[in-house]
Short mmCIF file of C-alpha atoms and ligand atoms in Angstrom, two decimals:
data_model
loop_
_atom_site.label_atom_id
_atom_site.label_comp_id
_atom_site.label_asym_id
_atom_site.label_seq_id
_atom_site.Cartn_x
_atom_site.Cartn_y
_atom_site.Cartn_z
CA UNK Z 18 88.61 129.59 99.96
CA UNK Z 19 92.00 128.96 101.69
CA UNK Z 20 91.13 131.36 104.45
CA UNK Z 21 87.94 129.51 105.13
CA UNK Z 22 89.76 126.11 104.99
CA UNK Z 23 92.36 127.41 107.45
CA UNK Z 24 89.65 128.70 109.82
CA UNK Z 25 87.89 125.34 109.77
CA UNK Z 26 91.25 123.58 110.34
CA UNK Z 27 92.02 125.94 113.26
CA UNK Z 28 88.66 125.34 114.87
CA UNK Z 29 88.74 121.48 114.46
CA UNK Z 30 88.93 119.38 117.59
CA UNK Z 31 91.66 117.18 115.81
CA UNK Z 32 94.93 118.15 113.82
CA UNK Z 33 94.20 118.88 110.36
CA UNK Z 34 96.78 119.27 107.60
CA UNK Z 35 96.28 121.92 104.86
CA UNK Z 36 98.15 120.52 101.92
CA UNK Z 37 99.04 121.89 98.49
CA UNK Z 38 98.69 118.79 96.20
CA UNK Z 39 100.57 118.54 92.99
CA UNK Z 40 102.07 122.00 93.23
CA UNK Z 41 103.08 122.80 89.70
CA UNK Z 42 105.77 125.44 90.30
CA UNK Z 43 108.02 127.15 92.93
CA UNK Z 44 105.72 130.11 92.64
CA UNK Z 45 102.75 127.98 93.68
CA UNK Z 46 104.58 126.48 96.53
CA UNK Z 47 105.63 129.90 97.72
CA UNK Z 48 102.05 131.27 97.48
CA UNK Z 49 100.74 128.22 99.42
CA UNK Z 50 103.25 128.66 102.20
CA UNK Z 51 102.47 132.49 102.39
CA UNK Z 52 98.78 131.45 102.73
CA UNK Z 53 99.41 129.22 105.68
CA UNK Z 54 99.39 125.68 104.24
CA UNK Z 55 100.89 123.29 106.63
CA UNK Z 56 102.52 121.15 103.90
CA UNK Z 57 103.24 121.53 100.21
CA UNK Z 58 104.06 119.37 97.29
CA UNK Z 59 106.19 120.16 94.29
CA UNK Z 60 105.33 117.78 91.53
CA UNK Z 61 108.17 117.78 89.25
CA UNK Z 62 107.55 114.26 87.92
CA UNK Z 63 107.10 115.34 84.33
CA UNK Z 64 110.63 116.89 84.42
CA UNK Z 65 113.86 115.17 83.57
CA UNK Z 66 115.28 113.70 86.82
CA UNK Z 67 118.01 116.17 87.46
CA UNK Z 68 115.58 119.03 87.08
CA UNK Z 69 113.04 117.32 89.21
CA UNK Z 70 115.67 116.93 92.00
CA UNK Z 71 116.88 120.55 91.63
CA UNK Z 72 113.36 122.00 91.67
CA UNK Z 73 112.12 119.81 94.47
CA UNK Z 74 115.32 120.55 96.52
CA UNK Z 75 114.40 124.32 96.23
CA UNK Z 76 110.85 123.72 97.31
CA UNK Z 77 112.07 121.77 100.30
CA UNK Z 78 114.24 124.81 101.12
CA UNK Z 79 111.28 127.06 101.13
CA UNK Z 80 109.25 124.70 103.06
CA UNK Z 81 112.06 124.26 105.80
CA UNK Z 82 112.32 128.07 106.18
CA UNK Z 83 108.60 128.28 106.89
CA UNK Z 84 108.38 125.19 109.17
CA UNK Z 85 106.14 123.20 106.87
CA UNK Z 86 106.61 119.85 105.26
CA UNK Z 87 107.30 119.05 101.72
CA UNK Z 88 106.36 116.26 99.36
CA UNK Z 89 107.93 115.33 96.05
CA UNK Z 90 106.98 112.99 93.21
CA UNK Z 91 109.25 110.51 91.35
CA UNK Z 92 108.01 108.47 88.46
CA UNK Z 93 104.90 109.74 86.76
CA UNK Z 94 101.55 108.78 88.38
CA UNK Z 95 99.40 109.11 85.20
CA UNK Z 96 95.69 109.47 84.62
CA UNK Z 97 93.97 106.02 85.01
CA UNK Z 98 93.01 106.15 81.29
CA UNK Z 99 96.77 105.65 80.42
CA UNK Z 100 99.16 102.77 80.80
CA UNK Z 101 100.49 102.70 84.39
CA UNK Z 102 104.30 103.04 84.85
CA UNK Z 103 106.37 102.35 87.94
CA UNK Z 104 109.33 104.31 89.02
CA UNK Z 105 112.87 103.08 89.13
CA UNK Z 106 113.84 102.19 92.66
CA UNK Z 107 117.44 103.56 92.53
CA UNK Z 108 116.25 106.80 90.99
CA UNK Z 109 113.53 107.07 93.78
CA UNK Z 110 116.12 106.46 96.45
CA UNK Z 111 118.50 109.00 94.96
CA UNK Z 112 115.65 111.52 94.64
CA UNK Z 113 114.61 111.19 98.14
CA UNK Z 114 118.27 111.47 99.53
CA UNK Z 115 119.14 114.46 97.34
CA UNK Z 116 115.96 116.50 97.77
CA UNK Z 117 115.44 115.92 101.40
CA UNK Z 118 111.70 115.56 101.01
CA UNK Z 119 109.50 114.74 104.04
CA UNK Z 120 107.19 112.49 102.01
CA UNK Z 121 107.64 110.66 98.79
CA UNK Z 122 104.96 110.10 96.08
CA UNK Z 123 106.68 107.11 94.29
CA UNK Z 124 105.01 105.69 91.28
CA UNK Z 125 104.27 102.05 92.51
CA UNK Z 126 101.38 101.04 90.14
CA UNK Z 127 98.60 103.57 90.87
CA UNK Z 128 97.01 106.22 88.69
CA UNK Z 129 94.67 109.13 89.11
CA UNK Z 130 90.89 108.65 88.33
CA UNK Z 131 88.72 105.51 87.83
CA UNK Z 132 90.74 102.50 86.78
CA UNK Z 133 89.82 100.59 83.70
CA UNK Z 134 90.78 97.46 85.49
CA UNK Z 135 91.89 96.63 89.07
CA UNK Z 136 95.39 97.89 89.62
CA UNK Z 137 98.27 95.75 91.02
CA UNK Z 138 100.61 97.66 93.29
CA UNK Z 139 104.30 96.80 93.31
CA UNK Z 140 104.54 96.42 97.05
CA UNK Z 141 108.16 95.22 96.85
CA UNK Z 142 109.19 98.41 95.09
CA UNK Z 143 107.52 100.43 97.94
CA UNK Z 144 109.25 98.26 100.51
CA UNK Z 145 112.70 98.75 99.02
CA UNK Z 146 112.27 102.48 98.63
CA UNK Z 147 111.08 102.86 102.08
CA UNK Z 148 113.61 100.64 103.69
CA UNK Z 149 116.47 102.55 102.00
CA UNK Z 150 115.23 106.05 102.59
CA UNK Z 151 113.04 105.72 105.71
CA UNK Z 152 110.78 108.41 104.17
CA UNK Z 153 107.07 107.97 104.42
CA UNK Z 154 105.57 107.07 101.04
CA UNK Z 155 102.42 108.69 99.59
CA UNK Z 156 99.91 106.51 97.69
CA UNK Z 157 98.39 108.67 95.06
CA UNK Z 158 95.50 107.45 93.02
CA UNK Z 159 93.77 105.68 95.91
CA UNK Z 160 90.32 105.61 94.26
CA UNK Z 161 89.51 102.07 93.23
CA UNK Z 162 92.62 100.44 94.86
CA UNK Z 163 91.31 97.28 96.70
CA UNK Z 164 91.34 97.69 100.38
CA UNK Z 165 93.50 94.68 100.90
CA UNK Z 166 96.21 96.37 98.61
CA UNK Z 167 95.91 99.63 100.38
CA UNK Z 168 96.39 97.91 103.83
CA UNK Z 169 99.30 95.89 102.40
CA UNK Z 170 101.04 99.12 101.11
CA UNK Z 171 100.74 100.62 104.55
CA UNK Z 172 102.91 97.78 105.77
CA UNK Z 173 105.48 98.63 103.10
CA UNK Z 174 106.07 102.28 104.01
CA UNK Z 175 102.96 104.04 102.75
CA UNK Z 176 101.88 106.70 105.36
CA UNK Z 177 99.49 108.78 103.43
CA UNK Z 178 96.74 107.69 100.90
CA UNK Z 179 95.23 110.20 98.48
CA UNK Z 180 91.69 109.54 97.53
CA UNK Z 181 89.89 112.16 95.49
CA UNK Z 182 87.89 110.90 92.49
CA UNK Z 183 85.66 108.61 94.65
CA UNK Z 184 84.99 111.47 97.06
CA UNK Z 185 84.35 114.05 94.32
CA UNK Z 186 82.09 111.68 92.53
CA UNK Z 187 80.09 111.04 95.43
CA UNK Z 188 79.74 114.88 95.97
CA UNK Z 189 78.57 115.39 92.42
CA UNK Z 190 76.19 112.39 92.56
CA UNK Z 191 74.65 113.67 95.91
CA UNK Z 192 74.26 117.29 94.73
CA UNK Z 193 72.54 116.03 91.61
CA UNK Z 194 70.12 114.00 93.81
CA UNK Z 195 69.46 116.77 96.32
CA UNK Z 196 68.69 119.15 93.44
CA UNK Z 197 66.14 116.73 91.92
CA UNK Z 198 64.46 116.12 95.20
CA UNK Z 199 63.88 119.85 95.97
CA UNK Z 200 60.96 121.29 94.05
CA UNK Z 201 61.06 125.03 93.02
CA UNK Z 202 63.13 127.12 95.32
CA UNK Z 203 66.53 125.36 96.14
CA UNK Z 204 68.22 127.15 99.11
CA UNK Z 205 71.85 126.20 99.13
CA UNK Z 206 71.89 125.21 102.79
CA UNK Z 207 69.04 122.69 102.04
CA UNK Z 208 70.85 121.34 98.97
CA UNK Z 209 74.09 120.89 100.95
CA UNK Z 210 72.95 119.39 104.33
CA UNK Z 211 72.26 115.90 103.09
CA UNK Z 212 75.29 115.97 100.85
CA UNK Z 213 77.50 116.98 103.61
CA UNK Z 214 76.10 114.07 105.74
CA UNK Z 215 77.08 111.58 102.95
CA UNK Z 216 80.56 113.04 102.61
CA UNK Z 217 81.24 112.79 106.24
CA UNK Z 218 79.97 109.27 106.31
CA UNK Z 219 82.38 108.36 103.32
CA UNK Z 220 85.26 110.24 105.07
CA UNK Z 221 84.63 108.44 108.38
CA UNK Z 222 84.41 105.03 106.77
CA UNK Z 223 87.55 105.64 104.67
CA UNK Z 224 89.67 106.91 107.67
CA UNK Z 225 88.52 103.89 109.80
CA UNK Z 226 89.68 101.63 106.96
CA UNK Z 227 92.99 103.28 106.70
CA UNK Z 228 93.40 103.04 110.45
CA UNK Z 229 92.64 99.34 110.25
CA UNK Z 230 89.46 99.74 112.41
P1 13P G 328 92.31 109.74 92.86
O1 13P G 328 91.56 110.88 92.44
O2 13P G 328 92.43 108.60 91.88
O3 13P G 328 91.73 109.14 94.10
O4 13P G 328 93.72 110.18 93.22
C1 13P G 328 93.93 111.19 94.20
C2 13P G 328 95.19 111.74 94.26
O5 13P G 328 96.19 111.02 94.10
C3 13P G 328 95.45 113.09 94.45
O6 13P G 328 96.74 113.48 94.50
#
């Protein structure tokens, strides 16, 4: 799968990043680097702070040697079914400085998956962390965050927005629809052609929104 993704990225007419999201261990990070990912993430947010710093610093070292960038996470970004915590600003600043990460997933009020109710991002927290560290922040849990809050977060240091659930949900919905529409023989290319079109449309609209267009 990775080889196919890398080939598509290489053949694309624009720059494409191949990123390991939420890498769970240094082994995973190493493997991703060896496979040719252009950026990796070591998600140590469930670890005690000192251990998160130590492990993430090691991941940054591996990434540096290979010339790829490394993201870390501070403060847990939970599933949207749970209560949504935010990180401690001082801990986030220390984490960024001591690990040397290139991008920082700081918990500023988002969660992964569909929200039970509209989230409220802590933009002041984002602004403070970014102004002290100058490190690009990553907004995880982008699905369901109102557009105005996403745009406002970009003004507070967010430079990457992760949106997965909405995209995956659209994929499943469209595959289901395509399968229902096709009678009898269901060749995979005919199932996927209209699905791909919808996904491209979604990606295009989302990227334009993030670019403020
Ligand atoms: P959502 O699935 O909530 O959009 O979050 C995506 C994400 O943050 C992946 O790391």
